[in-house]
């Protein structure tokens, strides 16, 4: 009977060890569940950060420099074109102002004519502008507005480029 008692003792020891293993396993599962419960969010975070983890910083800097070198001549060309266009526009403005001042001074003169003025034919005074004159005036005003908006856009671009140069 001692062998039967010994067998029961060993069997009860096995049951005790098995229960201990089950308890340990339950604790491990609880720890594991708390660790992986945030897995969907962490996988999303890792998915997004993976794009940046594998790009070395020297590569990014080299690409930035290449892009800057590639764009610099184009930007310089655009700036020079804008400056030329602005200079032309300013010259036209000056000429228009001179012409307006000349017309104003001619109309304000009291009818005294010099020999050089008498050789030029005087334009016929019109009571009101014709439809063609009105269309031409509208076209000129539209063009002036477009040029003014282009100048504003170019000034904004220059300001933005200056700000970018200060930060680089």
CSV table of N, CA and C in Angstrom, one decimal:
chain,number,residue,atom,x,y,z
A,1,UNK,N,0.8,-1.2,0.0
A,1,UNK,CA,0.0,0.0,0.0
A,1,UNK,C,0.8,1.2,0.0
A,2,UNK,N,2.0,1.1,0.4
A,2,UNK,CA,2.9,2.2,0.4
A,2,UNK,C,3.1,2.7,-1.0
A,3,UNK,N,3.1,1.7,-2.0
A,3,UNK,CA,3.4,2.2,-3.3
A,3,UNK,C,2.1,2.9,-3.8
A,4,UNK,N,0.9,2.5,-3.4
A,4,UNK,CA,-0.3,3.3,-3.8
A,4,UNK,C,-0.4,4.6,-3.2
A,5,UNK,N,0.1,4.7,-1.9
A,5,UNK,CA,0.2,6.0,-1.3
A,5,UNK,C,1.2,6.9,-1.9
A,6,UNK,N,2.3,6.3,-2.2
A,6,UNK,CA,3.4,7.0,-2.9
A,6,UNK,C,2.9,7.5,-4.2
A,7,UNK,N,2.1,6.7,-5.0
A,7,UNK,CA,1.6,7.1,-6.3
A,7,UNK,C,0.7,8.2,-6.1
A,8,UNK,N,-0.2,8.2,-5.1
A,8,UNK,CA,-1.1,9.3,-4.9
A,8,UNK,C,-0.4,10.6,-4.5
A,9,UNK,N,0.7,10.4,-3.7
A,9,UNK,CA,1.5,11.6,-3.3
A,9,UNK,C,2.1,12.2,-4.6
A,10,UNK,N,2.7,11.3,-5.4
A,10,UNK,CA,3.3,11.9,-6.7
A,10,UNK,C,2.2,12.5,-7.6
A,11,UNK,N,1.1,11.8,-7.7
A,11,UNK,CA,0.0,12.4,-8.5
A,11,UNK,C,-0.5,13.7,-7.9
A,12,UNK,N,-0.7,13.8,-6.6
A,12,UNK,CA,-1.1,15.1,-6.1
A,12,UNK,C,0.0,16.2,-6.3
A,13,UNK,N,1.3,15.8,-6.2
A,13,UNK,CA,2.3,16.7,-6.5
A,13,UNK,C,2.3,17.2,-8.0
A,14,UNK,N,2.0,16.3,-8.9
A,14,UNK,CA,1.8,16.6,-10.3
A,14,UNK,C,0.6,17.6,-10.5
A,15,UNK,N,-0.5,17.3,-9.8
A,15,UNK,CA,-1.6,18.2,-9.9
A,15,UNK,C,-1.3,19.6,-9.4
A,16,UNK,N,-0.6,19.7,-8.2
A,16,UNK,CA,-0.2,20.9,-7.6
A,16,UNK,C,0.7,21.7,-8.6
A,17,UNK,N,1.7,21.0,-9.2
A,17,UNK,CA,2.6,21.7,-10.1
A,17,UNK,C,1.9,22.1,-11.4
A,18,UNK,N,0.9,21.3,-11.8
A,18,UNK,CA,0.1,21.7,-13.0
A,18,UNK,C,-0.7,22.9,-12.7
A,19,UNK,N,-1.3,23.0,-11.5
A,19,UNK,CA,-2.1,24.1,-11.1
A,19,UNK,C,-1.3,25.4,-11.0
A,20,UNK,N,0.0,25.2,-10.5
A,20,UNK,CA,0.9,26.3,-10.4
A,20,UNK,C,1.2,26.8,-11.8
A,21,UNK,N,1.5,25.9,-12.8
A,21,UNK,CA,1.8,26.2,-14.2
A,21,UNK,C,0.6,27.0,-14.8
A,22,UNK,N,-0.6,26.5,-14.5
A,22,UNK,CA,-1.8,27.1,-15.1
A,22,UNK,C,-2.0,28.6,-14.5
A,23,UNK,N,-1.7,28.7,-13.2
A,23,UNK,CA,-1.8,30.1,-12.6
A,23,UNK,C,-0.7,31.0,-13.2
A,24,UNK,N,0.5,30.4,-13.4
A,24,UNK,CA,1.5,31.2,-14.0
A,24,UNK,C,1.2,31.6,-15.4
A,25,UNK,N,0.6,30.6,-16.2
A,25,UNK,CA,0.2,30.9,-17.5
A,25,UNK,C,-0.9,32.0,-17.6
A,26,UNK,N,-1.9,31.9,-16.7
A,26,UNK,CA,-2.9,33.0,-16.7
A,26,UNK,C,-2.3,34.3,-16.4
A,27,UNK,N,-1.4,34.4,-15.5
A,27,UNK,CA,-0.7,35.7,-15.3
A,27,UNK,C,0.1,36.2,-16.5
A,28,UNK,N,0.7,35.2,-17.1
A,28,UNK,CA,1.5,35.6,-18.4
A,28,UNK,C,0.5,36.1,-19.5
A,29,UNK,N,-0.6,35.4,-19.6
A,29,UNK,CA,-1.6,35.8,-20.6
A,29,UNK,C,-2.1,37.2,-20.3
A,30,UNK,N,-2.4,37.5,-19.1
A,30,UNK,CA,-2.9,38.8,-18.7
A,30,UNK,C,-1.9,39.9,-19.0
A,31,UNK,N,-0.6,39.6,-18.7
A,31,UNK,CA,0.5,40.6,-19.0
A,31,UNK,C,0.6,40.8,-20.5
A,32,UNK,N,0.5,39.6,-21.3
A,32,UNK,CA,0.6,39.7,-22.7
A,32,UNK,C,-0.5,40.4,-23.3
A,33,UNK,N,-1.8,40.2,-22.8
A,33,UNK,CA,-2.9,40.9,-23.3
A,33,UNK,C,-2.8,42.4,-23.1
A,34,UNK,N,-2.4,42.8,-21.9
A,34,UNK,CA,-2.2,44.2,-21.7
A,34,UNK,C,-1.1,44.8,-22.6
A,35,UNK,N,-0.2,44.0,-23.0
A,35,UNK,CA,0.9,44.5,-23.8
A,35,UNK,C,0.5,44.6,-25.3
A,36,UNK,N,-0.4,43.7,-25.7
A,36,UNK,CA,-0.8,43.7,-27.2
A,36,UNK,C,-2.1,44.4,-27.4
A,37,UNK,N,-2.8,44.8,-26.4
A,37,UNK,CA,-4.1,45.4,-26.5
A,37,UNK,C,-4.0,46.7,-27.4
A,38,UNK,N,-2.9,47.4,-27.3
A,38,UNK,CA,-2.6,48.6,-28.0
A,38,UNK,C,-2.0,48.4,-29.4
A,39,UNK,N,-1.9,47.1,-29.8
A,39,UNK,CA,-1.2,46.7,-31.0
A,39,UNK,C,-1.8,47.5,-32.3
A,40,UNK,N,-3.1,47.6,-32.5
A,40,UNK,CA,-3.5,48.3,-33.7
A,40,UNK,C,-3.0,49.7,-33.8
A,41,UNK,N,-3.0,50.5,-32.7
A,41,UNK,CA,-2.5,51.8,-32.7
A,41,UNK,C,-1.0,51.8,-32.9
A,42,UNK,N,-0.3,51.0,-32.2
A,42,UNK,CA,1.1,50.9,-32.4
A,42,UNK,C,1.5,50.5,-33.8
A,43,UNK,N,0.8,49.6,-34.4
A,43,UNK,CA,1.1,49.2,-35.8
A,43,UNK,C,0.9,50.3,-36.7
A,44,UNK,N,-0.1,51.1,-36.5
A,44,UNK,CA,-0.4,52.3,-37.3
A,44,UNK,C,0.8,53.3,-37.2
A,45,UNK,N,1.2,53.5,-35.9
A,45,UNK,CA,2.3,54.5,-35.6
A,45,UNK,C,3.6,54.0,-36.3
A,46,UNK,N,3.9,52.7,-36.2
A,46,UNK,CA,5.1,52.1,-36.8
A,46,UNK,C,5.0,52.1,-38.3
A,47,UNK,N,3.8,52.0,-38.9
A,47,UNK,CA,3.6,52.0,-40.3
A,47,UNK,C,4.0,53.4,-40.8
A,48,UNK,N,3.6,54.4,-40.1
A,48,UNK,CA,3.9,55.8,-40.5
A,48,UNK,C,5.3,56.1,-40.3
A,49,UNK,N,5.9,55.7,-39.2
A,49,UNK,CA,7.3,56.1,-38.9
A,49,UNK,C,8.3,55.3,-39.7
A,50,UNK,N,7.8,54.1,-40.2
A,50,UNK,CA,8.7,53.3,-41.1
A,50,UNK,C,9.2,54.1,-42.3
A,51,UNK,N,8.4,54.9,-42.8
A,51,UNK,CA,8.7,55.7,-44.0
A,51,UNK,C,9.9,56.6,-43.7
A,52,UNK,N,10.1,57.0,-42.5
A,52,UNK,CA,11.2,57.9,-42.2
A,52,UNK,C,12.4,57.2,-41.6
A,53,UNK,N,12.2,56.1,-41.0
A,53,UNK,CA,13.3,55.4,-40.3
A,53,UNK,C,14.3,54.9,-41.3
A,54,UNK,N,13.9,54.5,-42.5
A,54,UNK,CA,14.9,53.9,-43.4
A,54,UNK,C,15.5,54.9,-44.4
A,55,UNK,N,15.2,56.2,-44.2
A,55,UNK,CA,15.8,57.2,-45.1
A,55,UNK,C,16.9,57.9,-44.3
A,56,UNK,N,18.2,57.7,-44.6
A,56,UNK,CA,19.2,58.4,-43.8
A,56,UNK,C,19.3,59.9,-44.0
A,57,UNK,N,19.6,60.6,-43.0
A,57,UNK,CA,19.7,62.0,-43.0
A,57,UNK,C,20.6,62.6,-44.1
A,58,UNK,N,21.8,62.0,-44.3
A,58,UNK,CA,22.6,62.5,-45.4
A,58,UNK,C,22.0,62.4,-46.8
A,59,UNK,N,21.2,61.4,-47.0
A,59,UNK,CA,20.5,61.2,-48.3
A,59,UNK,C,19.4,62.3,-48.5
A,60,UNK,N,18.7,62.6,-47.4
A,60,UNK,CA,17.7,63.7,-47.4
A,60,UNK,C,18.4,65.0,-47.7
A,61,UNK,N,19.5,65.3,-47.1
A,61,UNK,CA,20.2,66.6,-47.3
A,61,UNK,C,20.8,66.6,-48.7
A,62,UNK,N,21.3,65.5,-49.2
A,62,UNK,CA,21.8,65.5,-50.6
A,62,UNK,C,20.7,65.8,-51.6
A,63,UNK,N,19.5,65.2,-51.4
A,63,UNK,CA,18.4,65.4,-52.3
A,63,UNK,C,17.9,66.9,-52.2
A,64,UNK,N,17.9,67.4,-51.0
A,64,UNK,CA,17.5,68.9,-50.9
A,64,UNK,C,18.5,69.8,-51.6
A,65,UNK,N,19.7,69.5,-51.5
A,65,UNK,CA,20.8,70.3,-52.2
A,65,UNK,C,20.6,70.1,-53.7
A,66,UNK,N,20.4,68.9,-54.2
A,66,UNK,CA,20.2,68.6,-55.6
A,66,UNK,C,19.0,69.4,-56.1
A,67,UNK,N,17.9,69.4,-55.4
A,67,UNK,CA,16.7,70.0,-55.8
A,67,UNK,C,16.9,71.6,-55.8
A,68,UNK,N,17.6,72.1,-54.8
A,68,UNK,CA,17.9,73.5,-54.8
A,68,UNK,C,18.8,73.9,-56.0
A,69,UNK,N,19.8,73.1,-56.3
A,69,UNK,CA,20.7,73.4,-57.4
A,69,UNK,C,19.9,73.3,-58.7
A,70,UNK,N,19.0,72.4,-58.8
A,70,UNK,CA,18.2,72.2,-60.0
A,70,UNK,C,17.2,73.4,-60.2
A,71,UNK,N,16.7,73.9,-59.1
A,71,UNK,CA,15.7,75.0,-59.2
A,71,UNK,C,16.2,76.4,-59.3
A,72,UNK,N,17.4,76.6,-58.8
A,72,UNK,CA,18.0,77.9,-58.7
A,72,UNK,C,18.1,78.6,-60.0
A,73,UNK,N,18.6,78.0,-61.1
A,73,UNK,CA,18.6,78.7,-62.4
A,73,UNK,C,17.2,79.1,-62.8
A,74,UNK,N,16.2,78.3,-62.6
A,74,UNK,CA,14.9,78.6,-63.0
A,74,UNK,C,14.3,79.7,-62.2
A,75,UNK,N,14.6,79.7,-60.9
A,75,UNK,CA,14.1,80.8,-60.1
A,75,UNK,C,14.8,82.1,-60.4
A,76,UNK,N,16.1,82.1,-60.7
A,76,UNK,CA,16.8,83.3,-61.1
A,76,UNK,C,16.2,83.8,-62.4
A,77,UNK,N,15.9,82.9,-63.4
A,77,UNK,CA,15.4,83.3,-64.6
A,77,UNK,C,14.0,84.0,-64.4
A,78,UNK,N,13.2,83.4,-63.6
A,78,UNK,CA,11.9,84.0,-63.3
A,78,UNK,C,12.0,85.4,-62.6
A,79,UNK,N,12.9,85.5,-61.7
A,79,UNK,CA,13.2,86.8,-61.1
A,79,UNK,C,13.6,87.8,-62.1
A,80,UNK,N,14.6,87.5,-62.9
A,80,UNK,CA,15.1,88.4,-63.9
A,80,UNK,C,14.0,88.8,-64.9
A,81,UNK,N,13.1,87.9,-65.3
A,81,UNK,CA,12.0,88.2,-66.2
A,81,UNK,C,11.0,89.1,-65.5
A,82,UNK,N,10.8,88.9,-64.2
A,82,UNK,CA,9.9,89.7,-63.4
A,82,UNK,C,10.5,91.1,-63.3
A,83,UNK,N,11.8,91.2,-63.1
A,83,UNK,CA,12.4,92.6,-63.0
A,83,UNK,C,12.3,93.3,-64.3
A,84,UNK,N,12.6,92.6,-65.4
A,84,UNK,CA,12.5,93.2,-66.7
A,84,UNK,C,11.1,93.7,-67.0
A,85,UNK,N,10.1,92.8,-66.7
A,85,UNK,CA,8.7,93.2,-66.9
A,85,UNK,C,8.3,94.4,-66.0
A,86,UNK,N,8.8,94.4,-64.8
A,86,UNK,CA,8.5,95.6,-63.9
A,86,UNK,C,9.2,96.8,-64.5
A,87,UNK,N,10.4,96.7,-65.0
A,87,UNK,CA,11.1,97.9,-65.5
A,87,UNK,C,10.3,98.4,-66.7
A,88,UNK,N,9.9,97.5,-67.6
A,88,UNK,CA,9.1,98.0,-68.8
A,88,UNK,C,7.8,98.6,-68.3
A,89,UNK,N,7.1,98.0,-67.3
A,89,UNK,CA,5.9,98.6,-66.8
A,89,UNK,C,6.1,100.0,-66.2
A,90,UNK,N,7.2,100.1,-65.5
A,90,UNK,CA,7.5,101.4,-64.9
A,90,UNK,C,7.8,102.5,-65.9
A,91,UNK,N,8.6,102.1,-67.0
A,91,UNK,CA,8.9,103.0,-68.1
A,91,UNK,C,7.6,103.5,-68.7
A,92,UNK,N,6.7,102.5,-69.0
A,92,UNK,CA,5.4,102.9,-69.6
A,92,UNK,C,4.6,103.8,-68.7
A,93,UNK,N,4.6,103.6,-67.4
A,93,UNK,CA,3.9,104.5,-66.4
A,93,UNK,C,4.5,105.9,-66.5
A,94,UNK,N,5.8,106.0,-66.6
A,94,UNK,CA,6.5,107.3,-66.6
A,94,UNK,C,6.1,108.0,-67.9
A,95,UNK,N,6.1,107.3,-69.0
A,95,UNK,CA,5.7,107.8,-70.3
A,95,UNK,C,4.3,108.3,-70.3
A,96,UNK,N,3.4,107.5,-69.7
A,96,UNK,CA,2.0,107.9,-69.6
A,96,UNK,C,1.8,109.1,-68.8
A,97,UNK,N,2.5,109.2,-67.7
A,97,UNK,CA,2.4,110.4,-66.8
A,97,UNK,C,3.0,111.6,-67.6
A,98,UNK,N,4.1,111.5,-68.3
A,98,UNK,CA,4.6,112.6,-69.1
A,98,UNK,C,3.6,113.1,-70.1
A,99,UNK,N,3.0,112.1,-70.8
A,99,UNK,CA,2.0,112.4,-71.9
A,99,UNK,C,0.8,113.1,-71.3
A,100,UNK,N,0.4,112.6,-70.1
A,100,UNK,CA,-0.8,113.2,-69.4
A,100,UNK,C,-0.4,114.6,-69.0
A,101,UNK,N,0.8,114.8,-68.5
A,101,UNK,CA,1.2,116.2,-68.1
A,101,UNK,C,1.3,117.1,-69.3
A,102,UNK,N,1.8,116.6,-70.4
A,102,UNK,CA,1.9,117.3,-71.6
A,102,UNK,C,0.5,117.7,-72.1
A,103,UNK,N,-0.4,116.8,-72.1
A,103,UNK,CA,-1.8,117.1,-72.5
A,103,UNK,C,-2.4,118.1,-71.6
A,104,UNK,N,-2.2,118.0,-70.3
A,104,UNK,CA,-2.8,118.9,-69.4
A,104,UNK,C,-2.2,120.3,-69.6
A,105,UNK,N,-0.9,120.4,-69.8
A,105,UNK,CA,-0.3,121.7,-70.1
A,105,UNK,C,-0.7,122.3,-71.4
A,106,UNK,N,-1.0,121.5,-72.4
A,106,UNK,CA,-1.4,122.0,-73.7
A,106,UNK,C,-2.9,122.5,-73.6
A,107,UNK,N,-3.7,121.8,-72.8
A,107,UNK,CA,-5.1,122.2,-72.7
A,107,UNK,C,-5.2,123.4,-71.8
A,108,UNK,N,-4.3,123.6,-70.8
A,108,UNK,CA,-4.4,124.7,-69.9
A,108,UNK,C,-3.7,126.0,-70.5
A,109,UNK,N,-3.0,125.8,-71.6
A,109,UNK,CA,-2.4,127.0,-72.2
A,109,UNK,C,-3.5,127.9,-72.8
A,110,UNK,N,-3.3,129.2,-72.8
A,110,UNK,CA,-4.4,130.1,-73.1
A,110,UNK,C,-4.5,130.4,-74.6
A,111,UNK,N,-4.1,129.5,-75.4
A,111,UNK,CA,-4.3,129.6,-76.8
A,111,UNK,C,-3.1,130.2,-77.5
A,112,UNK,N,-2.0,130.5,-76.8
A,112,UNK,CA,-0.8,131.1,-77.4
A,112,UNK,C,-0.1,129.9,-78.1
A,113,UNK,N,0.2,130.1,-79.4
A,113,UNK,CA,0.8,129.0,-80.2
A,113,UNK,C,2.2,129.5,-80.6
A,114,UNK,N,3.1,128.6,-80.5
A,114,UNK,CA,4.4,128.9,-81.0
A,114,UNK,C,4.5,128.4,-82.4
A,115,UNK,N,5.6,128.7,-83.1
A,115,UNK,CA,5.8,128.3,-84.5
A,115,UNK,C,5.9,126.8,-84.6
A,116,UNK,N,6.4,126.1,-83.6
A,116,UNK,CA,6.5,124.7,-83.7
A,116,UNK,C,5.2,124.0,-83.4
A,117,UNK,N,4.3,124.6,-82.6
A,117,UNK,CA,3.0,124.1,-82.4
A,117,UNK,C,2.1,124.3,-83.6
A,118,UNK,N,2.3,125.4,-84.2
A,118,UNK,CA,1.4,125.7,-85.4
A,118,UNK,C,1.7,124.8,-86.5
A,119,UNK,N,2.9,124.2,-86.6
A,119,UNK,CA,3.2,123.3,-87.7
A,119,UNK,C,2.5,121.9,-87.5
A,120,UNK,N,2.1,121.6,-86.2
A,120,UNK,CA,1.5,120.3,-85.9
A,120,UNK,C,0.0,120.5,-86.0
A,121,UNK,N,-0.7,119.5,-86.7
A,121,UNK,CA,-2.1,119.7,-86.8
A,121,UNK,C,-2.8,119.4,-85.4
A,122,UNK,N,-3.8,120.2,-85.1
A,122,UNK,CA,-4.5,120.0,-83.8
A,122,UNK,C,-5.5,118.9,-84.0
A,123,UNK,N,-5.6,118.1,-83.0
A,123,UNK,CA,-6.7,117.1,-83.1
A,123,UNK,C,-8.0,117.7,-82.9
A,124,UNK,N,-9.0,117.1,-83.6
A,124,UNK,CA,-10.3,117.6,-83.6
A,124,UNK,C,-11.0,117.3,-82.3
A,125,UNK,N,-11.5,118.3,-81.6
A,125,UNK,CA,-12.2,118.0,-80.4
A,125,UNK,C,-13.5,117.2,-80.6
A,126,UNK,N,-13.6,116.2,-79.8
A,126,UNK,CA,-14.8,115.3,-79.9
A,126,UNK,C,-15.7,115.6,-78.7
A,127,UNK,N,-17.0,115.5,-79.0
A,127,UNK,CA,-17.9,115.7,-77.9
A,127,UNK,C,-18.0,114.5,-76.9
A,128,UNK,N,-17.9,113.3,-77.5
A,128,UNK,CA,-17.8,112.1,-76.6
A,128,UNK,C,-17.0,111.0,-77.4
A,129,UNK,N,-16.4,110.1,-76.6
A,129,UNK,CA,-15.6,109.0,-77.2
A,129,UNK,C,-16.4,108.1,-78.0
A,130,UNK,N,-15.8,107.5,-79.0
A,130,UNK,CA,-16.5,106.5,-79.9
A,130,UNK,C,-16.4,105.2,-79.2
A,131,UNK,N,-17.2,104.2,-79.7
A,131,UNK,CA,-17.2,102.9,-79.2
A,131,UNK,C,-15.8,102.2,-79.3
A,132,UNK,N,-15.1,102.5,-80.4
A,132,UNK,CA,-13.8,102.0,-80.5
A,132,UNK,C,-12.9,102.5,-79.4
A,133,UNK,N,-13.0,103.8,-79.1
A,133,UNK,CA,-12.1,104.4,-78.1
A,133,UNK,C,-12.5,103.8,-76.7
A,134,UNK,N,-13.8,103.5,-76.5
A,134,UNK,CA,-14.1,102.9,-75.2
A,134,UNK,C,-13.6,101.5,-75.1
A,135,UNK,N,-13.7,100.7,-76.2
A,135,UNK,CA,-13.1,99.4,-76.2
A,135,UNK,C,-11.6,99.4,-75.9
A,136,UNK,N,-11.0,100.3,-76.6
A,136,UNK,CA,-9.5,100.4,-76.4
A,136,UNK,C,-9.2,100.8,-75.0
A,137,UNK,N,-9.9,101.7,-74.4
A,137,UNK,CA,-9.7,102.2,-73.0
A,137,UNK,C,-10.0,101.0,-72.1
A,138,UNK,N,-11.0,100.2,-72.3
A,138,UNK,CA,-11.3,99.1,-71.5
A,138,UNK,C,-10.2,98.0,-71.6
A,139,UNK,N,-9.7,97.8,-72.8
A,139,UNK,CA,-8.6,96.8,-73.0
A,139,UNK,C,-7.3,97.3,-72.2
A,140,UNK,N,-7.0,98.6,-72.3
A,140,UNK,CA,-5.9,99.1,-71.6
A,140,UNK,C,-6.0,99.0,-70.1
A,141,UNK,N,-7.2,99.3,-69.6
A,141,UNK,CA,-7.4,99.2,-68.2
A,141,UNK,C,-7.3,97.8,-67.7
A,142,UNK,N,-7.9,96.8,-68.5
A,142,UNK,CA,-7.8,95.4,-68.1
A,142,UNK,C,-6.3,95.0,-68.1
A,143,UNK,N,-5.6,95.4,-69.1
A,143,UNK,CA,-4.2,95.0,-69.2
A,143,UNK,C,-3.4,95.6,-68.0
A,144,UNK,N,-3.7,96.8,-67.6
A,144,UNK,CA,-3.0,97.5,-66.5
A,144,UNK,C,-3.4,96.7,-65.2
A,145,UNK,N,-4.6,96.3,-65.1
A,145,UNK,CA,-5.0,95.5,-63.9
A,145,UNK,C,-4.3,94.2,-63.8
A,146,UNK,N,-4.2,93.5,-65.0
A,146,UNK,CA,-3.5,92.2,-65.0
A,146,UNK,C,-2.0,92.4,-64.7
A,147,UNK,N,-1.4,93.4,-65.2
A,147,UNK,CA,0.0,93.7,-64.9
A,147,UNK,C,0.2,94.0,-63.5
A,148,UNK,N,-0.7,94.8,-62.9
A,148,UNK,CA,-0.6,95.1,-61.5
A,148,UNK,C,-0.7,93.8,-60.6
A,149,UNK,N,-1.7,93.0,-61.0
A,149,UNK,CA,-1.8,91.7,-60.2
A,149,UNK,C,-0.6,90.8,-60.4
A,150,UNK,N,-0.1,90.8,-61.6
A,150,UNK,CA,1.2,90.0,-61.8
A,150,UNK,C,2.3,90.5,-61.0
A,151,UNK,N,2.4,91.8,-60.9
A,151,UNK,CA,3.5,92.4,-60.1
A,151,UNK,C,3.3,92.1,-58.7
A,152,UNK,N,2.1,92.1,-58.2
A,152,UNK,CA,1.8,91.8,-56.8
A,152,UNK,C,2.2,90.3,-56.5
A,153,UNK,N,1.8,89.4,-57.4
A,153,UNK,CA,2.1,88.0,-57.3
A,153,UNK,C,3.6,87.8,-57.2
A,154,UNK,N,4.3,88.5,-58.1
A,154,UNK,CA,5.8,88.3,-58.2
A,154,UNK,C,6.4,88.9,-56.9
A,155,UNK,N,5.9,90.0,-56.4
A,155,UNK,CA,6.4,90.5,-55.2
A,155,UNK,C,6.2,89.5,-54.0
A,156,UNK,N,5.0,88.9,-54.0
A,156,UNK,CA,4.8,87.9,-53.0
A,156,UNK,C,5.7,86.7,-53.1
A,157,UNK,N,6.0,86.3,-54.3
A,157,UNK,CA,6.9,85.2,-54.5
A,157,UNK,C,8.3,85.6,-54.0
A,158,UNK,N,8.7,86.8,-54.3
A,158,UNK,CA,10.1,87.3,-53.9
A,158,UNK,C,10.1,87.4,-52.4
A,159,UNK,N,9.1,87.8,-51.8
A,159,UNK,CA,9.0,87.9,-50.3
A,159,UNK,C,9.1,86.5,-49.7
A,160,UNK,N,8.4,85.6,-50.3
A,160,UNK,CA,8.5,84.2,-49.8
A,160,UNK,C,9.9,83.6,-50.0
A,161,UNK,N,10.5,83.9,-51.2
A,161,UNK,CA,11.8,83.4,-51.4
A,161,UNK,C,12.8,84.0,-50.4
A,162,UNK,N,12.6,85.3,-50.1
A,162,UNK,CA,13.5,85.9,-49.2
A,162,UNK,C,13.4,85.3,-47.8
A,163,UNK,N,12.1,85.0,-47.4
A,163,UNK,CA,11.9,84.3,-46.1
A,163,UNK,C,12.5,82.9,-46.1
A,164,UNK,N,12.4,82.2,-47.2
A,164,UNK,CA,13.0,80.9,-47.3
A,164,UNK,C,14.5,80.9,-47.2
A,165,UNK,N,15.1,81.9,-47.8
A,165,UNK,CA,16.5,82.1,-47.8
A,165,UNK,C,17.0,82.4,-46.4
A,166,UNK,N,16.2,83.1,-45.6
A,166,UNK,CA,16.6,83.5,-44.3
A,166,UNK,C,16.6,82.2,-43.4
A,167,UNK,N,15.7,81.3,-43.6
A,167,UNK,CA,15.5,80.1,-42.8
A,167,UNK,C,16.5,79.0,-43.2
A,168,UNK,N,17.0,79.0,-44.5
A,168,UNK,CA,17.9,78.0,-44.9
A,168,UNK,C,19.3,78.2,-44.5
